[in-house]
mmCIF file of C-alpha atoms and ligand atoms in Angstrom:
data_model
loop_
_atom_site.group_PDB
_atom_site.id
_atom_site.type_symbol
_atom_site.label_atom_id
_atom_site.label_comp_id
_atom_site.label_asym_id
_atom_site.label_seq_id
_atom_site.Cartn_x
_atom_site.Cartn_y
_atom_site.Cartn_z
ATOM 1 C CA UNK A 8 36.854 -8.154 5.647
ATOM 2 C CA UNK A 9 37.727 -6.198 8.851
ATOM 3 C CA UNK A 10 41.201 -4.946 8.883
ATOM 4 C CA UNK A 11 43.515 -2.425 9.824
ATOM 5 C CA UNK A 12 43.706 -1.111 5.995
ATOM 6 C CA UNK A 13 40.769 0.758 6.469
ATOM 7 C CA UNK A 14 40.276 3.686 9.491
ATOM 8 C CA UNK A 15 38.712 6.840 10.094
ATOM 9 C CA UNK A 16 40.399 9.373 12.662
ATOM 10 C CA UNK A 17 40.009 12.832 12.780
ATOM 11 C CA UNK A 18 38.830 13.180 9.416
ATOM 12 C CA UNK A 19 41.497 11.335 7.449
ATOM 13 C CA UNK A 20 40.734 8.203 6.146
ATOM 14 C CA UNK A 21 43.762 4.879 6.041
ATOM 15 C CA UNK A 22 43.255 3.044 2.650
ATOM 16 C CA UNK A 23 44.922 0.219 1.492
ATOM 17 C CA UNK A 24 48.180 1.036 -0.351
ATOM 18 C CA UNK A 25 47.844 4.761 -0.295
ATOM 19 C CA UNK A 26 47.665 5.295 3.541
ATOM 20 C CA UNK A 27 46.390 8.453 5.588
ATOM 21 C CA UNK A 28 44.384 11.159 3.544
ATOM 22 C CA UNK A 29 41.833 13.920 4.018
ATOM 23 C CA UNK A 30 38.293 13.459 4.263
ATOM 24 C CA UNK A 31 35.417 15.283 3.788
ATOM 25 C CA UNK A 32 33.175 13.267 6.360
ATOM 26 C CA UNK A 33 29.620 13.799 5.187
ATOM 27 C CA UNK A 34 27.489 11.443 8.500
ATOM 28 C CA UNK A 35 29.174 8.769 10.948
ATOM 29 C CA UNK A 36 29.019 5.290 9.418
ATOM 30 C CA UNK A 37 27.647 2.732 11.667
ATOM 31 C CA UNK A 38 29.175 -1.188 12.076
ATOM 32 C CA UNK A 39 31.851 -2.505 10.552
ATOM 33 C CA UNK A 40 33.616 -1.343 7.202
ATOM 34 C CA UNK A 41 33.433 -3.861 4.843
ATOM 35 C CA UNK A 42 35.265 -2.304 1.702
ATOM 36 C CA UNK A 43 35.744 0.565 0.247
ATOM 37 C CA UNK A 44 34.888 2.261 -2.764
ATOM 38 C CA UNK A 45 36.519 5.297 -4.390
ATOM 39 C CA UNK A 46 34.963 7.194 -7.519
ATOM 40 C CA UNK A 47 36.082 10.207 -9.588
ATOM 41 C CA UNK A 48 33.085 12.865 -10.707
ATOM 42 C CA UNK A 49 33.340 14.618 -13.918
ATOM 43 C CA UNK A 50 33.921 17.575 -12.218
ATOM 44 C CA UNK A 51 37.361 16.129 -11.057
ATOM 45 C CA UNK A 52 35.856 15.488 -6.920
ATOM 46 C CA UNK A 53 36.760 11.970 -5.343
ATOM 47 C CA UNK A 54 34.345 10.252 -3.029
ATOM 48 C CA UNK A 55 34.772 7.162 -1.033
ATOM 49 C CA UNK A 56 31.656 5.445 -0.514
ATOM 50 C CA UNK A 57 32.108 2.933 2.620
ATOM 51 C CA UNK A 58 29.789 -0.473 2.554
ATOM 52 C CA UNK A 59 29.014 -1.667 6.673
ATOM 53 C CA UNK A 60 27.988 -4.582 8.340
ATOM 54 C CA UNK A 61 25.383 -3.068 10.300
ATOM 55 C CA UNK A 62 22.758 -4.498 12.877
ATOM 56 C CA UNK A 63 19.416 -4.896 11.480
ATOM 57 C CA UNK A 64 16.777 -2.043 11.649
ATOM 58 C CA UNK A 65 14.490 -2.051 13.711
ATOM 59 C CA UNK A 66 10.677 -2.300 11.761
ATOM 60 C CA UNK A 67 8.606 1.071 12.234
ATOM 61 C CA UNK A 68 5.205 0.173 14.381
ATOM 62 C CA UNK A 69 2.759 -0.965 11.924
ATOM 63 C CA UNK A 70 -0.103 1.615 11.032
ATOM 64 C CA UNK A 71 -3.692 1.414 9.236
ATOM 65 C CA UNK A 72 -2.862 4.370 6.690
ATOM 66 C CA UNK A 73 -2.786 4.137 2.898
ATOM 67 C CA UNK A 74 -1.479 6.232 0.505
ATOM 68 C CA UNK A 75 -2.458 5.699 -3.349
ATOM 69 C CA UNK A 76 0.375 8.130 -5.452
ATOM 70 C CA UNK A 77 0.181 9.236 -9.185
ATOM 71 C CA UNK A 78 2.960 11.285 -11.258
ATOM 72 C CA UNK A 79 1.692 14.703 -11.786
ATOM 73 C CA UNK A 80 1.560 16.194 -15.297
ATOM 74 C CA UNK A 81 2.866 19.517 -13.542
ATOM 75 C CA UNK A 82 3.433 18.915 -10.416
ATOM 76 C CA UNK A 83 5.872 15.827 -9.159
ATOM 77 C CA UNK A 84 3.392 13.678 -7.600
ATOM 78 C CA UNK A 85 -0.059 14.019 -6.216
ATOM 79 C CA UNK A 86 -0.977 11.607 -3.302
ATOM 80 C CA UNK A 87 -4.907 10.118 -2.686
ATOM 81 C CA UNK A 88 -4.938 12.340 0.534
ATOM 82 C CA UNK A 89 -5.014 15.782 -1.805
ATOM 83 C CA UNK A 90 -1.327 16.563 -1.287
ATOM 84 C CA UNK A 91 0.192 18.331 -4.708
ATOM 85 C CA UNK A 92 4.032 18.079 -4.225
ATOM 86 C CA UNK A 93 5.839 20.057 -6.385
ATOM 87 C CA UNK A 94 9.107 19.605 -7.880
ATOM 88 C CA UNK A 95 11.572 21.827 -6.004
ATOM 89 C CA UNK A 96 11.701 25.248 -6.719
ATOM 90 C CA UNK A 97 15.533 25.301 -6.934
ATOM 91 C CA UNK A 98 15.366 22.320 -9.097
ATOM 92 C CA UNK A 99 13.806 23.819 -11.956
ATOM 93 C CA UNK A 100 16.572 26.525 -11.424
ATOM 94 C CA UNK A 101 18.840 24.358 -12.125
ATOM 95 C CA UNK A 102 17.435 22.529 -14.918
ATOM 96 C CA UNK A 103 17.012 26.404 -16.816
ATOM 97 C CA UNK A 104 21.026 26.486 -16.064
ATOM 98 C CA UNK A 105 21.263 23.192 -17.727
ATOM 99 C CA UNK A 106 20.063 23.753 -20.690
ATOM 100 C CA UNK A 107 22.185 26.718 -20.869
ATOM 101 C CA UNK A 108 25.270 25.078 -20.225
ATOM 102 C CA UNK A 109 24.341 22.991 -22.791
ATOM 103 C CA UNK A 110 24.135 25.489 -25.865
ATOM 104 C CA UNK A 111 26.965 27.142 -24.579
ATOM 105 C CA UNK A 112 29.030 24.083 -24.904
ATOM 106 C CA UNK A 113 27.864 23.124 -28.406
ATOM 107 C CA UNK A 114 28.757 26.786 -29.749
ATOM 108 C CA UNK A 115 32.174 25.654 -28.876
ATOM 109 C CA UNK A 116 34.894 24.506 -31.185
ATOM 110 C CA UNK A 117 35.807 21.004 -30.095
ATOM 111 C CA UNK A 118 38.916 20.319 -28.655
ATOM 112 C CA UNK A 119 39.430 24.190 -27.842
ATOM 113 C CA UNK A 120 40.355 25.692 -24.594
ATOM 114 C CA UNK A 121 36.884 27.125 -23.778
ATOM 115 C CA UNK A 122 35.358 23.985 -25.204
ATOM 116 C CA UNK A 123 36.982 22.136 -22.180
ATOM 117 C CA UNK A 124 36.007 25.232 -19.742
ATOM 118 C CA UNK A 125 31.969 24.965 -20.556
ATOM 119 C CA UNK A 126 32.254 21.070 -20.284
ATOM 120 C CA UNK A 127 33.466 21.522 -16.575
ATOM 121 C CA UNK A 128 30.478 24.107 -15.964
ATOM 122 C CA UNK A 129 27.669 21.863 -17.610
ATOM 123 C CA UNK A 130 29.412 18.536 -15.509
ATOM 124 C CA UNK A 131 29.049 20.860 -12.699
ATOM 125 C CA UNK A 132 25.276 21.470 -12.934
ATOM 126 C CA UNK A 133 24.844 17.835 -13.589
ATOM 127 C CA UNK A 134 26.397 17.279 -10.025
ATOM 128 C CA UNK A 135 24.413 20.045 -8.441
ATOM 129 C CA UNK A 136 21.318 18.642 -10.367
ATOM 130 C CA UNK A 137 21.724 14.794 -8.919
ATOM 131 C CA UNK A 138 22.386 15.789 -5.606
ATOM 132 C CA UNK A 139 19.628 17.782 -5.130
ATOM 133 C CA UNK A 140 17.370 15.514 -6.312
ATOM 134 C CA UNK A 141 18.705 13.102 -4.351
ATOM 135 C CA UNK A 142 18.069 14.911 -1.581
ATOM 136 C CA UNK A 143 14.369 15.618 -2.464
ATOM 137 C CA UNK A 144 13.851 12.203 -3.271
ATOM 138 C CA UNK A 145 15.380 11.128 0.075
ATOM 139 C CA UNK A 146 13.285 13.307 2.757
ATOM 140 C CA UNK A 147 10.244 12.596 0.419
ATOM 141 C CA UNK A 148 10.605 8.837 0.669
ATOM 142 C CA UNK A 149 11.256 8.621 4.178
ATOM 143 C CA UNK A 150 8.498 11.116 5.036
ATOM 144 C CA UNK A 151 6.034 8.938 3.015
ATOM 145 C CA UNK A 152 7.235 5.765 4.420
ATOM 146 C CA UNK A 153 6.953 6.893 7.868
ATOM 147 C CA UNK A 154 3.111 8.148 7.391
ATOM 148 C CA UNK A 155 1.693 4.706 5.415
ATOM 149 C CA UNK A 156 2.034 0.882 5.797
ATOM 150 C CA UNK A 157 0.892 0.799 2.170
ATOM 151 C CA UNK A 158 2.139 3.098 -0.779
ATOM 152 C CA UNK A 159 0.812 2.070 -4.196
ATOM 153 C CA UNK A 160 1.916 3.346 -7.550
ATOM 154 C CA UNK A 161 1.758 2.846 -11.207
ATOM 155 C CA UNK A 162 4.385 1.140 -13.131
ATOM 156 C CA UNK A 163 5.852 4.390 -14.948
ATOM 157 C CA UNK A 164 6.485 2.166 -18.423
ATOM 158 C CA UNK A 165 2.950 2.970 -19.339
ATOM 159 C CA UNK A 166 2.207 6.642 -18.452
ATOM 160 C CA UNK A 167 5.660 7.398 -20.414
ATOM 161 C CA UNK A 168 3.435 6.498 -23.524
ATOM 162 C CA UNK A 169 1.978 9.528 -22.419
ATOM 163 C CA UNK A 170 3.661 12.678 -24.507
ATOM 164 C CA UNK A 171 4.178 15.520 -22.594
ATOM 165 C CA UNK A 172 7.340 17.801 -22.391
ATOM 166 C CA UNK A 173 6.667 20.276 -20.285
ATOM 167 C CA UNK A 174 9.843 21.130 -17.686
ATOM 168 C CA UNK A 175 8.542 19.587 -15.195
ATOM 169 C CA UNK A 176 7.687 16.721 -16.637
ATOM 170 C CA UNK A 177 10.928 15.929 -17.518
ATOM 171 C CA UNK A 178 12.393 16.514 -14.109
ATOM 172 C CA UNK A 179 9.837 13.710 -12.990
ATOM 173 C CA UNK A 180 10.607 11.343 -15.326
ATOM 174 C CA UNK A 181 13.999 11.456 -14.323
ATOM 175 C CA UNK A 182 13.338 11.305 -10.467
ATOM 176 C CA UNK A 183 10.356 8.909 -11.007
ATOM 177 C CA UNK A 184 12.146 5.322 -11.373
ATOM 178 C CA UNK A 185 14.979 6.672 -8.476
ATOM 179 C CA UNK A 186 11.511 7.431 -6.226
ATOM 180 C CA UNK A 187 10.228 3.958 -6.433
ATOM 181 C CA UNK A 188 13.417 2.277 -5.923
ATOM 182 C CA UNK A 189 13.695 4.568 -2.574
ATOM 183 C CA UNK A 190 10.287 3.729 -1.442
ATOM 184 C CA UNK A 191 10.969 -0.277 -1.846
ATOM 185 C CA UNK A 192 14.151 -0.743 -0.385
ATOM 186 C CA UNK A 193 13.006 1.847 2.344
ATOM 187 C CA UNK A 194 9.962 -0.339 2.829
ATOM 188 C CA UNK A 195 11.471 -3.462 3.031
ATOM 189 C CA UNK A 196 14.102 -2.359 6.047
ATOM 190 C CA UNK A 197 11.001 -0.435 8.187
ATOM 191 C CA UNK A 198 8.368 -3.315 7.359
ATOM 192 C CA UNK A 199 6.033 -1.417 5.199
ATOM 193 C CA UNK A 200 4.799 -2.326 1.828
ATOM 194 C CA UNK A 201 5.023 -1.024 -1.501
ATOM 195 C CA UNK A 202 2.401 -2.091 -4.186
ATOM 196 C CA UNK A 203 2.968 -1.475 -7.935
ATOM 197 C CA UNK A 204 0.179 -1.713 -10.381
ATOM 198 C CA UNK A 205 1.682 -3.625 -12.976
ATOM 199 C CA UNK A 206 -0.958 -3.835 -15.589
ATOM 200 C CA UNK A 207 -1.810 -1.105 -17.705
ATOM 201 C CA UNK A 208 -4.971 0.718 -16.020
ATOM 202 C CA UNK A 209 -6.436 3.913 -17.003
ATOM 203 C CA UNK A 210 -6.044 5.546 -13.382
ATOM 204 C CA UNK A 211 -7.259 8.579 -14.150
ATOM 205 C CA UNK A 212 -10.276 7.971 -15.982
ATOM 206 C CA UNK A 213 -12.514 6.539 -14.041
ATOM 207 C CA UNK A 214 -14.663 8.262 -11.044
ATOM 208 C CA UNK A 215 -13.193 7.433 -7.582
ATOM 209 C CA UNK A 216 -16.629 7.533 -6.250
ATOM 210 C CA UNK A 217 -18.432 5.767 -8.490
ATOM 211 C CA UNK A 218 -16.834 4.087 -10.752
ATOM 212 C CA UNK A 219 -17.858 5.154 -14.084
ATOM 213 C CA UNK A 220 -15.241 5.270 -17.043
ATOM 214 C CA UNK A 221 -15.088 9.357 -18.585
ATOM 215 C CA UNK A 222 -12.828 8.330 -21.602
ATOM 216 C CA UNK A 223 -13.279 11.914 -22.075
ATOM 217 C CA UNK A 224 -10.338 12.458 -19.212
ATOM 218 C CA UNK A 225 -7.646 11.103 -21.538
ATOM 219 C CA UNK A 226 -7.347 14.569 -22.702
ATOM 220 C CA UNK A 227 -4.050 15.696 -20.865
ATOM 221 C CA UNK A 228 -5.151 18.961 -21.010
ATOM 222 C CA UNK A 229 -8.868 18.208 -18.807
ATOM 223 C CA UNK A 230 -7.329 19.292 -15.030
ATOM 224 C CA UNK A 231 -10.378 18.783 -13.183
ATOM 225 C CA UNK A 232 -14.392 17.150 -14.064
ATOM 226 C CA UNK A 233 -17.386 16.581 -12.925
ATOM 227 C CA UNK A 234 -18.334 12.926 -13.352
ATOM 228 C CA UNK A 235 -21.425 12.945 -15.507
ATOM 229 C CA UNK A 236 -22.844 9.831 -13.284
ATOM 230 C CA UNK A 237 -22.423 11.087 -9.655
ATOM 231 C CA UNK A 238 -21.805 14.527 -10.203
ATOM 232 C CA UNK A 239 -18.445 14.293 -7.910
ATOM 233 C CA UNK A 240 -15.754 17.377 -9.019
ATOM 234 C CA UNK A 241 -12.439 15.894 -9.503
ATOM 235 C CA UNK A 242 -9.166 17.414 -9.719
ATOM 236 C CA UNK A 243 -7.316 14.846 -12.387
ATOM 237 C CA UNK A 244 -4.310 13.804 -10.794
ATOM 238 C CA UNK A 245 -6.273 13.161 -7.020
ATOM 239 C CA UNK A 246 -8.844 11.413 -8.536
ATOM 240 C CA UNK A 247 -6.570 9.005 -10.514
ATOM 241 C CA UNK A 248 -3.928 8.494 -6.894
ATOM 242 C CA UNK A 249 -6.584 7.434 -5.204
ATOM 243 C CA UNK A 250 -7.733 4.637 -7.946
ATOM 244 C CA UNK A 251 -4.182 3.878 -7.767
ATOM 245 C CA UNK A 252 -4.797 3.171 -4.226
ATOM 246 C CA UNK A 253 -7.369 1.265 -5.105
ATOM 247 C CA UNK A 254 -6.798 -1.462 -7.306
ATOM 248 C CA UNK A 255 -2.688 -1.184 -5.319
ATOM 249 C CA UNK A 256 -4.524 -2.227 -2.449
ATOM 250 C CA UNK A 257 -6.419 -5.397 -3.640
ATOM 251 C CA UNK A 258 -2.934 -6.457 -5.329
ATOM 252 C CA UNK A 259 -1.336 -6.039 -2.235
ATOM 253 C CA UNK A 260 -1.139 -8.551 1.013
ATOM 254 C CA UNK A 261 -2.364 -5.873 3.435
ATOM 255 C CA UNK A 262 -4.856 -6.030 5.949
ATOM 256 C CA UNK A 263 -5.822 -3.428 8.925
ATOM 257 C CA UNK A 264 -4.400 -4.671 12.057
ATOM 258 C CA UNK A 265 -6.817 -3.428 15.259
ATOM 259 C CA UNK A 266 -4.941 -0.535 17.324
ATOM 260 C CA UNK A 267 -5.950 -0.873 21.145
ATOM 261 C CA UNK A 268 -4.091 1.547 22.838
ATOM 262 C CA UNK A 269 -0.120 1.237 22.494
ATOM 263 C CA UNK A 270 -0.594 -2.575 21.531
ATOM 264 C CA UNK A 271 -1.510 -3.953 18.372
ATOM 265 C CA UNK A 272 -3.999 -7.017 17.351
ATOM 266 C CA UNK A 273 -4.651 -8.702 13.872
ATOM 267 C CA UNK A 274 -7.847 -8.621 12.379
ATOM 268 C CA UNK A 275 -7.030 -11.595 10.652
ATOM 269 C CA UNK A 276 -5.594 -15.223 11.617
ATOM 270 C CA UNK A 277 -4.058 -15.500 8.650
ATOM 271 C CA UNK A 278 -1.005 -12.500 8.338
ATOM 272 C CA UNK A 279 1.732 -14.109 9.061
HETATM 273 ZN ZN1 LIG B 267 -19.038 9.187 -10.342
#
């Protein structure tokens, strides 16, 4: 509860028992502090995370758009409107650094002096790593969720099956189950929706256009085809987002509302 214990002031924080100390203070919290809670990194930093009572957010104005959204094989995700978006530059940086923290560490003799130096340097990257995907993940999510009132993706359990280790890759994998949880808690405060295809589909298989099946396209390495029905050229990963947005859409609740002007009308009785 709400009490004295716990204060901010000119960047010092009052906790309980251990009274005034320096703070680091990252972004005004808003409301009430609830509790408090302190954690130590492995690179030796404390943070104090504070949980609020805060007034409910206000819903974003609802919108027609779509957005259908696959996991790239070498990019981070492609979305059914064309967009390729790339894992951060710096990222990949970082993950080269990794991996080289890593070796280093293991041509160490346990327990020795320089064994405990290169475990503070790989901890180190691991910090720099999660925060900066964190960050991606964060002004990706909100961008997204500003732009649709429906975002559909797969359920990433089945296209792990899928064996492919390129660097990349691997960053995704990572980020992808952190994206989704993002996009649905982010959807549920600004009133959007996000659908998940549950049910293993092959996405990327079939024509977008016309729906014929090219079991040909399971081969990773096939980028982009022409589908022998329609003739259509796909690029792989578009093609499958927006079948994603497809069958995400017909699993989903959503229906077009009208836009007159500023105001908005349902097309159906039956919404709400
Ligand atoms: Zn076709």
């Amino acid at each position: 509860m709400v009490n004295d214990n716990i204060q901010i002031k000119n960047n010092k924080i009052k906790l309980p028992k251990i009274g005034w100390i320096k703070l680091k203070y990252h972004r005004p919290h808003k409301g009430k502090i609830l509790n408090v809670t302190i954690s130590k990194t492995n690179t030796g930093k404390y943070y104090v995370s504070l949980c609020c009572e805060t007034p409910n957010i206000e819903k974003l104005q609802r919108l027609n758009t779509t957005l259908g959204i696959d996991v790239g094989i070498k990019s981070f995700c492609v979305t059914s409107n064309g967009e390729i978006i790339d894992n951060p530059k710096f990222l990949q940086k970082y993950y080269k650094k990794l991996l080289k923290a890593q070796r280093r560490l293991s041509s160490k003799t346990k327990g020795s002096k320089n064994f405990y130096k290169a475990r503070i340097k790989l901890a180190k990257v691991h910090e720099r790593i999660t925060n900066c995907r964190l960050d991606f993940l964060h002004k990706l999510s909100s961008r997204l969720i500003s732009e649709n009132q429906v975002i559909c993706l797969e359920n990433l359990k089945v296209k792990n099956m899928l064996k492919n280790s390129t660097l990349s890759k691997l960053i995704s994998d990572v980020s992808w189950s952190k994206f989704r949880q993002l996009l649905e808690y982010k959807a549920k405060w600004y009133g959007r929706i996000v659908s998940i295809i549950d049910t293993y589909y092959p996405s990327s298989q079939f024509c977008s256009n016309c729906g014929f099946k090219n079991e040909e396209v399971k081969n990773l390495n096939i980028r982009a085809w022409e589908c022998p029905n329609c003739k259509t050229k796909h690029h792989r990963d578009i093609n499958s987002a927006i079948n994603i947005k497809r069958v995400g859409l017909v699993q989903s609740d959503f229906k077009p509302v009208e836009i007159v002007g500023y105001e908005v009308f349902e097309s159906g009785s039956s919404y709400f």
